[in-house]
PDB file of C-alpha atoms in Angstrom:
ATOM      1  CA  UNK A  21      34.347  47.547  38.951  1.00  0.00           C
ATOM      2  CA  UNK A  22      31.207  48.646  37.643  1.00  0.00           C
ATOM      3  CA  UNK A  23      28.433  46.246  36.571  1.00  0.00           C
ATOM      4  CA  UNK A  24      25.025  46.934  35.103  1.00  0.00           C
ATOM      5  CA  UNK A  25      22.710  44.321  33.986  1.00  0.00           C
ATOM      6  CA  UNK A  26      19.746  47.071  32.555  1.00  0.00           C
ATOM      7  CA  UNK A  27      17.873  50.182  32.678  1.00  0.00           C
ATOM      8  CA  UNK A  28      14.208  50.610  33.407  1.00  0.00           C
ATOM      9  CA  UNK A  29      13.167  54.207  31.970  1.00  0.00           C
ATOM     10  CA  UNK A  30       9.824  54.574  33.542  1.00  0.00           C
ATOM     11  CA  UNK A  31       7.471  57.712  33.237  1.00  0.00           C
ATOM     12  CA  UNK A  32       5.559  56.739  37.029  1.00  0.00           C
ATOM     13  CA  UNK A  33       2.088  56.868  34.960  1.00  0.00           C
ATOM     14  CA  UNK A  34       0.289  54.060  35.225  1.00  0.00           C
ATOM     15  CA  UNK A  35      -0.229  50.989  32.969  1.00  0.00           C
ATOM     16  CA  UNK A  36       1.793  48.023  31.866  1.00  0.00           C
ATOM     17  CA  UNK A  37       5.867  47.715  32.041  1.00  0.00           C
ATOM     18  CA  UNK A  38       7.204  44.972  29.950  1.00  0.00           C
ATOM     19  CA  UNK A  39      10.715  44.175  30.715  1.00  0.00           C
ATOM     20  CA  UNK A  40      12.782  41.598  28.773  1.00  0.00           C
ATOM     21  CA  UNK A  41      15.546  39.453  28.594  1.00  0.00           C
ATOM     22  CA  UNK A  42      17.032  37.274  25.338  1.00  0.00           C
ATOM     23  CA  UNK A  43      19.884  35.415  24.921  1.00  0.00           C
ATOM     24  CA  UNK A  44      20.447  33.742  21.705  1.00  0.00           C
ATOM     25  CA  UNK A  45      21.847  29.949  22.272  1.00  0.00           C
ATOM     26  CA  UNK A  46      19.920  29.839  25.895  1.00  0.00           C
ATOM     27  CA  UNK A  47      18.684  27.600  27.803  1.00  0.00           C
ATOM     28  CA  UNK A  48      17.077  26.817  30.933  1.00  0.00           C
ATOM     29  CA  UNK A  49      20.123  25.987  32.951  1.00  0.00           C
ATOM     30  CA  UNK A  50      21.875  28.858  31.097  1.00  0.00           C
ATOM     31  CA  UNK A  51      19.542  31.418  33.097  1.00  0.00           C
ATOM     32  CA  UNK A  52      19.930  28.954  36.385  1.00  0.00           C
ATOM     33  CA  UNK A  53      23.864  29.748  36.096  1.00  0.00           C
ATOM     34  CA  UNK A  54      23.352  33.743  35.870  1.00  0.00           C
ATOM     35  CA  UNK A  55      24.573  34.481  39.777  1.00  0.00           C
ATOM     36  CA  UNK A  56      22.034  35.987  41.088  1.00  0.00           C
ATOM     37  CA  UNK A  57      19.278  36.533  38.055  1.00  0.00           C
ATOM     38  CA  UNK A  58      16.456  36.074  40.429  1.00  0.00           C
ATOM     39  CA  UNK A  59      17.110  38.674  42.868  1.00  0.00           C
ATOM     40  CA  UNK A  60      18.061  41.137  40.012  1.00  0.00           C
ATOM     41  CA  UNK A  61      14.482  40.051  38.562  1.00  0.00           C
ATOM     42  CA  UNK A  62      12.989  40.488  41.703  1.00  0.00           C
ATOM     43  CA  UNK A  63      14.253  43.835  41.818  1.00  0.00           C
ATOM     44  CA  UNK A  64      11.733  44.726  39.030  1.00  0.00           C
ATOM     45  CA  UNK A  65       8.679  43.253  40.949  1.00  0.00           C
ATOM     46  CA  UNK A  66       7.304  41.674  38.380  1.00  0.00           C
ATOM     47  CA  UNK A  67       3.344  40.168  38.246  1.00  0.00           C
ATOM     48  CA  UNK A  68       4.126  37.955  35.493  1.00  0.00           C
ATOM     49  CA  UNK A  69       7.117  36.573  34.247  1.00  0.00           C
ATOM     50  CA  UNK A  70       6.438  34.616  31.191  1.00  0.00           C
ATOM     51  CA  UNK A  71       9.614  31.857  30.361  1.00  0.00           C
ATOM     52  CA  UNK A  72       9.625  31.683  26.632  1.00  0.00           C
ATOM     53  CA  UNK A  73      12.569  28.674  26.142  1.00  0.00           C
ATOM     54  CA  UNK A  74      12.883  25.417  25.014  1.00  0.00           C
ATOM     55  CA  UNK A  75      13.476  25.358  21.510  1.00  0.00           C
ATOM     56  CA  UNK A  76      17.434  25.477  21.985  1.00  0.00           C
ATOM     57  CA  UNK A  77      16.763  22.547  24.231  1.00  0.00           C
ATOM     58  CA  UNK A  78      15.275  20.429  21.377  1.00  0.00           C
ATOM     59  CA  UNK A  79      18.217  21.070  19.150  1.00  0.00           C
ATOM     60  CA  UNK A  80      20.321  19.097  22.254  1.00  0.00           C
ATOM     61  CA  UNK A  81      20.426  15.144  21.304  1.00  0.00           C
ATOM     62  CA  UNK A  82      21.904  14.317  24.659  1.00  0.00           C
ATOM     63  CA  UNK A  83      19.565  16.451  27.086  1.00  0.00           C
ATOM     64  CA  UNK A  84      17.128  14.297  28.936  1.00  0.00           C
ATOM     65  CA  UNK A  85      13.503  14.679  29.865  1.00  0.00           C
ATOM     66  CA  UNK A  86      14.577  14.480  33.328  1.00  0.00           C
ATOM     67  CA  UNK A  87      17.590  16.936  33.125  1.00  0.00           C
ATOM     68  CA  UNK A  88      15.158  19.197  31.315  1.00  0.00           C
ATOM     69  CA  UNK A  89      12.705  18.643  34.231  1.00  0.00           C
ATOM     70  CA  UNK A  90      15.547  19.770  36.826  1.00  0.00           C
ATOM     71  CA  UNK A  91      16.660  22.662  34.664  1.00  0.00           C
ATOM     72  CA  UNK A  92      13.008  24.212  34.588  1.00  0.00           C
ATOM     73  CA  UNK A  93      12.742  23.425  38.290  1.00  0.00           C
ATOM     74  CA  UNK A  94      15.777  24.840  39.359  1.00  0.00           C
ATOM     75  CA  UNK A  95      14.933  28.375  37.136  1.00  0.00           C
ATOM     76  CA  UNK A  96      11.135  28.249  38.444  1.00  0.00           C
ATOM     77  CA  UNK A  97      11.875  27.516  42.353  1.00  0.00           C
ATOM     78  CA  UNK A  98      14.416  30.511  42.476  1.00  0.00           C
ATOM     79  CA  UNK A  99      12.027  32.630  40.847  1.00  0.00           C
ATOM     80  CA  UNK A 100       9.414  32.017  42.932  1.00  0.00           C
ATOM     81  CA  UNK A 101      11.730  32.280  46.091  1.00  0.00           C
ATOM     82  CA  UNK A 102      12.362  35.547  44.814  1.00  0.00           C
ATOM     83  CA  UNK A 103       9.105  36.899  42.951  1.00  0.00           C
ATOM     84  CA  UNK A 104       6.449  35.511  45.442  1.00  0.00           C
ATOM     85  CA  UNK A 105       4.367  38.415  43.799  1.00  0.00           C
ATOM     86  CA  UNK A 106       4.770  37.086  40.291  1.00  0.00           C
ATOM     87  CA  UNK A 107       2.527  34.541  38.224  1.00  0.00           C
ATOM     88  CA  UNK A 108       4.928  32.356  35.740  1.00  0.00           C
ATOM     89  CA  UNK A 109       3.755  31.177  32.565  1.00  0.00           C
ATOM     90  CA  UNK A 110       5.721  28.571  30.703  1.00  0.00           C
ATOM     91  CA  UNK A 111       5.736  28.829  26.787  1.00  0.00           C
ATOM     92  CA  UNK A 112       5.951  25.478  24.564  1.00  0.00           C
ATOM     93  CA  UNK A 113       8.156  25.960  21.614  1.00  0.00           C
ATOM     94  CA  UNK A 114       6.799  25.450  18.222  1.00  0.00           C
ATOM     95  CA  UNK A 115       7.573  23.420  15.577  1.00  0.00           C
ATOM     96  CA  UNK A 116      10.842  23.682  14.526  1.00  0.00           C
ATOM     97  CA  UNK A 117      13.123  21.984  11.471  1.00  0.00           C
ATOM     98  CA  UNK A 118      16.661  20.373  11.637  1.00  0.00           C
ATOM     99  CA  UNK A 119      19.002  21.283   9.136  1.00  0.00           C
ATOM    100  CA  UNK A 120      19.916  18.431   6.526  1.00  0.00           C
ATOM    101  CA  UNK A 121      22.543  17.388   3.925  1.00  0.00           C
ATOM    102  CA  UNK A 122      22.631  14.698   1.176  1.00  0.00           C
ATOM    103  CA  UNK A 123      24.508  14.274  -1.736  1.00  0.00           C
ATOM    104  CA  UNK A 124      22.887  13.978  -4.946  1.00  0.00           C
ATOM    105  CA  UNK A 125      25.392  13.131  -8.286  1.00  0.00           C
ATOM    106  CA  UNK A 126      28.367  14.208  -6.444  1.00  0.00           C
ATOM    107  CA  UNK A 127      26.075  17.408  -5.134  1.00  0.00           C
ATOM    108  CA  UNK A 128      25.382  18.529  -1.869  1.00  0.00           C
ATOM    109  CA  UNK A 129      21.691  19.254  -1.277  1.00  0.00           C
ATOM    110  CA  UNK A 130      20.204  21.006   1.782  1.00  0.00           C
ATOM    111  CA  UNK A 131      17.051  19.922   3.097  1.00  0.00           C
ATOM    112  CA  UNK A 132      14.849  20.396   6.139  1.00  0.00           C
ATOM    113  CA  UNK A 133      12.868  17.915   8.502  1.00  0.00           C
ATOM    114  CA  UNK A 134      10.718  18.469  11.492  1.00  0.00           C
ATOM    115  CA  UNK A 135      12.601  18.404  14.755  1.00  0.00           C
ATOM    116  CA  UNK A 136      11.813  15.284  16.444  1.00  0.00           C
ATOM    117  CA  UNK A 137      12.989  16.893  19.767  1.00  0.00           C
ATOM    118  CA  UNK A 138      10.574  19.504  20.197  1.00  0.00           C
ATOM    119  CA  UNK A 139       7.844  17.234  21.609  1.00  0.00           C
ATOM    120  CA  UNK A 140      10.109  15.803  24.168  1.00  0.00           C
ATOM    121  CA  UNK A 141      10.910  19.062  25.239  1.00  0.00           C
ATOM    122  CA  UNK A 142       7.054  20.659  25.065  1.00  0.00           C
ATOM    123  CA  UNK A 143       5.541  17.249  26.862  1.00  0.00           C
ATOM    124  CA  UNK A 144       7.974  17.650  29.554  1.00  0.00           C
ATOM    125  CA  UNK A 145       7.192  21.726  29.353  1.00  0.00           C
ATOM    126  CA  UNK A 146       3.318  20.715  29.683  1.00  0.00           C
ATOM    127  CA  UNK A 147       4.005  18.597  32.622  1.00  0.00           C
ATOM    128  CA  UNK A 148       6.107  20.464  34.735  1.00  0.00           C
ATOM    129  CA  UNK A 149       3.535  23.282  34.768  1.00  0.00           C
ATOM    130  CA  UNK A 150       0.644  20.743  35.208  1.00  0.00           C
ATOM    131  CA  UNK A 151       2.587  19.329  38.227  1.00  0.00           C
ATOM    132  CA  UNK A 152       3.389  22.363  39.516  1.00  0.00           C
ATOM    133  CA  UNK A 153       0.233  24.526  38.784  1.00  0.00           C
ATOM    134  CA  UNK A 154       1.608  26.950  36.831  1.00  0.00           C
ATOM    135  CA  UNK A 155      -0.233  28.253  33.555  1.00  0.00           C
ATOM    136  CA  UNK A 156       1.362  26.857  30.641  1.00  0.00           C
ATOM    137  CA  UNK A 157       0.928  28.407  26.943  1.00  0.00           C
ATOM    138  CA  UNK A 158       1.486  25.767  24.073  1.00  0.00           C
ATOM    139  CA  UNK A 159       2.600  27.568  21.346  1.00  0.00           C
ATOM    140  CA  UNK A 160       3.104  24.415  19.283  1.00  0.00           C
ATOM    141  CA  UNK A 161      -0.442  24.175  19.430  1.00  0.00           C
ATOM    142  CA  UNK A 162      -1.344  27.674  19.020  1.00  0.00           C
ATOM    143  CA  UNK A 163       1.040  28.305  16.371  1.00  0.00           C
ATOM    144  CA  UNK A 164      -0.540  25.403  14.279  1.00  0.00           C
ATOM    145  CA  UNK A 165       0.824  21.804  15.543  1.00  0.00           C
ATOM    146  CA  UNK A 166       2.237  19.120  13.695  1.00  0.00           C
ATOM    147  CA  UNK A 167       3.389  20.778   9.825  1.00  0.00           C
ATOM    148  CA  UNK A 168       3.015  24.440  10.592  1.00  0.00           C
ATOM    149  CA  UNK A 169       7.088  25.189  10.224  1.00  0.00           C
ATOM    150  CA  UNK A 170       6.037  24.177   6.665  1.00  0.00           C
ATOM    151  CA  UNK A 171       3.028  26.138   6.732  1.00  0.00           C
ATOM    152  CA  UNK A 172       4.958  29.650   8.605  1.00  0.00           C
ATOM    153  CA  UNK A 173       7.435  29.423   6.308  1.00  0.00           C
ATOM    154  CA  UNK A 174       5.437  29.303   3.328  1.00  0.00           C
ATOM    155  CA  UNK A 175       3.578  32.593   4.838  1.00  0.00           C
ATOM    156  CA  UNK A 176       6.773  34.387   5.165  1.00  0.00           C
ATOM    157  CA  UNK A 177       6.446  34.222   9.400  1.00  0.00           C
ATOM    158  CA  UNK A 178       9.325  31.519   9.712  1.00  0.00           C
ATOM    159  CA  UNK A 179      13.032  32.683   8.676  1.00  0.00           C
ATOM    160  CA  UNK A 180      15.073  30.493   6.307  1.00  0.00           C
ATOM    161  CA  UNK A 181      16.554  28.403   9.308  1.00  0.00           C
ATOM    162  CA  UNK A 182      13.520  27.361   9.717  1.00  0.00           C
ATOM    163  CA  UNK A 183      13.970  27.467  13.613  1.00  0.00           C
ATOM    164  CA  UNK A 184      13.127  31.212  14.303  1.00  0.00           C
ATOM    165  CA  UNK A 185      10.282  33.253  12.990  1.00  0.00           C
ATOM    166  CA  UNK A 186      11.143  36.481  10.463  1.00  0.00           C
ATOM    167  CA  UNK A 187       9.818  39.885  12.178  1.00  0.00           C
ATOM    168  CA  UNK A 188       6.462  39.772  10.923  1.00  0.00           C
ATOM    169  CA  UNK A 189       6.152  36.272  12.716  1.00  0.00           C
ATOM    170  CA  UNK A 190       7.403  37.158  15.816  1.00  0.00           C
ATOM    171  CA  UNK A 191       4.487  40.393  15.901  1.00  0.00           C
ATOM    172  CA  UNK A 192       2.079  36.874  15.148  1.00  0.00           C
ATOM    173  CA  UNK A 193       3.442  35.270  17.448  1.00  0.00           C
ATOM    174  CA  UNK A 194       3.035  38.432  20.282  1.00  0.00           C
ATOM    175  CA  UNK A 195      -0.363  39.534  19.152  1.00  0.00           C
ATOM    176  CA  UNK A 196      -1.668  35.769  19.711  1.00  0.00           C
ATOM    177  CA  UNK A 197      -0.157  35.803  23.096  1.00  0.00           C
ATOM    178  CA  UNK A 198      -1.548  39.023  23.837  1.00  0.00           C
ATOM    179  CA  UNK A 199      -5.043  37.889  22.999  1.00  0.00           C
ATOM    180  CA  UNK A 200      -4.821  34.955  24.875  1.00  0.00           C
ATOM    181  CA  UNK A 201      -3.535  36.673  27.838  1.00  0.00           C
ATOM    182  CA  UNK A 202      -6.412  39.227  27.652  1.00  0.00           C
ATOM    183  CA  UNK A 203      -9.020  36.985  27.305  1.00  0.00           C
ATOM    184  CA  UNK A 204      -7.490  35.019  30.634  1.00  0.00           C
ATOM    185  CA  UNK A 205      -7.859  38.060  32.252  1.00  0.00           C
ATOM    186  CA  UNK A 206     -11.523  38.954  30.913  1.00  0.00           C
ATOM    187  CA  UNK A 207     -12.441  35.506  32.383  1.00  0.00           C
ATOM    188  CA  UNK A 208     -11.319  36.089  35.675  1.00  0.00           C
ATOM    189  CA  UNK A 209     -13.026  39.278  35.943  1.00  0.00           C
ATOM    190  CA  UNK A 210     -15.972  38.240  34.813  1.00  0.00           C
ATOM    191  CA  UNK A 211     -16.008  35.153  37.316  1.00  0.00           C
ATOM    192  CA  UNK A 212     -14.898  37.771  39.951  1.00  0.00           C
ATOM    193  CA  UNK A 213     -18.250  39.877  39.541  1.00  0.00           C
ATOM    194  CA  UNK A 214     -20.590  36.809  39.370  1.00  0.00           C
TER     195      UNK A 214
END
């Protein structure tokens, strides 16, 4: 039987390869059951692997800071096993909104609230990379904090669900990264040539 997991079409000039990986539903321990996801990453010998997840994790009422903890740890360790090369950057999710129903003279009305969850999940996000050294990007704070589902929404950058951004936000959401990843890198040079 015949397997393949991707492509890589590369031209052999030089400059920046940007693979990626998405799985709608994931999470951590979703990756951490792939068989063998870290070698097959390794075999792209990556410099940076950035770990965008979490918000799937906030929508899970039963999932426990430390079963969250272990799930990161047990996707992290293997990756660094097998990408000793790579830096890994952990992403916070932003804020997200539950779904809601109520009935209102015999009508049901949909209505959204802020998902408690999500700062369980990015504190514990925050801490594992503080613990562990690792750099750790928190979109919930980038992206605006406390209110700004309301606030992306209202821009058109945040999709009806109110749990994933529209197009436009997701190009937001990649420039900012972008930005902040370049000006990382601007630091370090500069601090390199002093």
């Amino acid at each position: 039987p015949l397997a393949i997991y991707g492509a890589s079409l590369e031209t052999g000039e030089s400059g920046v390869i940007y693979h990626s990986i998405g799985n709608n539903g994931a999470f951590y321990s979703s990756y951490a059951a792939i068989p063998h996801f870290s070698e097959q990453v390794a075999a792209l010998a990556p410099r940076l692997i950035i770990l965008s997840l979490g918000t799937n994790e906030s929508f899970s009422t039963a999932l426990t800071r430390n079963e969250l903890y272990r799930q990161i740890d047990t996707v992290v360790v293997s990756l660094q096993k097998n990408c000793p090369q790579a830096c890994i950057l952990l992403t916070t999710p932003a804020e997200c909104a539950r779904r809601r129903t109520r009935w209102v003279k015999k009508r049901r009305r949909v209505y959204y609230t802020p998902n408690a969850r999500v700062d369980l999940v990015r504190t514990t996000i925050r801490a594992y990379a503080a613990e562990h050294r690792l750099a750790c990007w928190d979109w919930y704070e980038v992206a605006g904090g406390k209110g700004s589902s309301k606030a992306w929404r209202e821009a058109g950058l945040m999709a009806r669900d109110r749990t994933h951004c529209t197009e436009a936000g997701y190009r937001v959401q990649g420039e900012m990264l972008y930005r902040t990843l370049m000006k990382s890198y601007r630091d370090y040079v500069d601090r390199v040539a002093q």
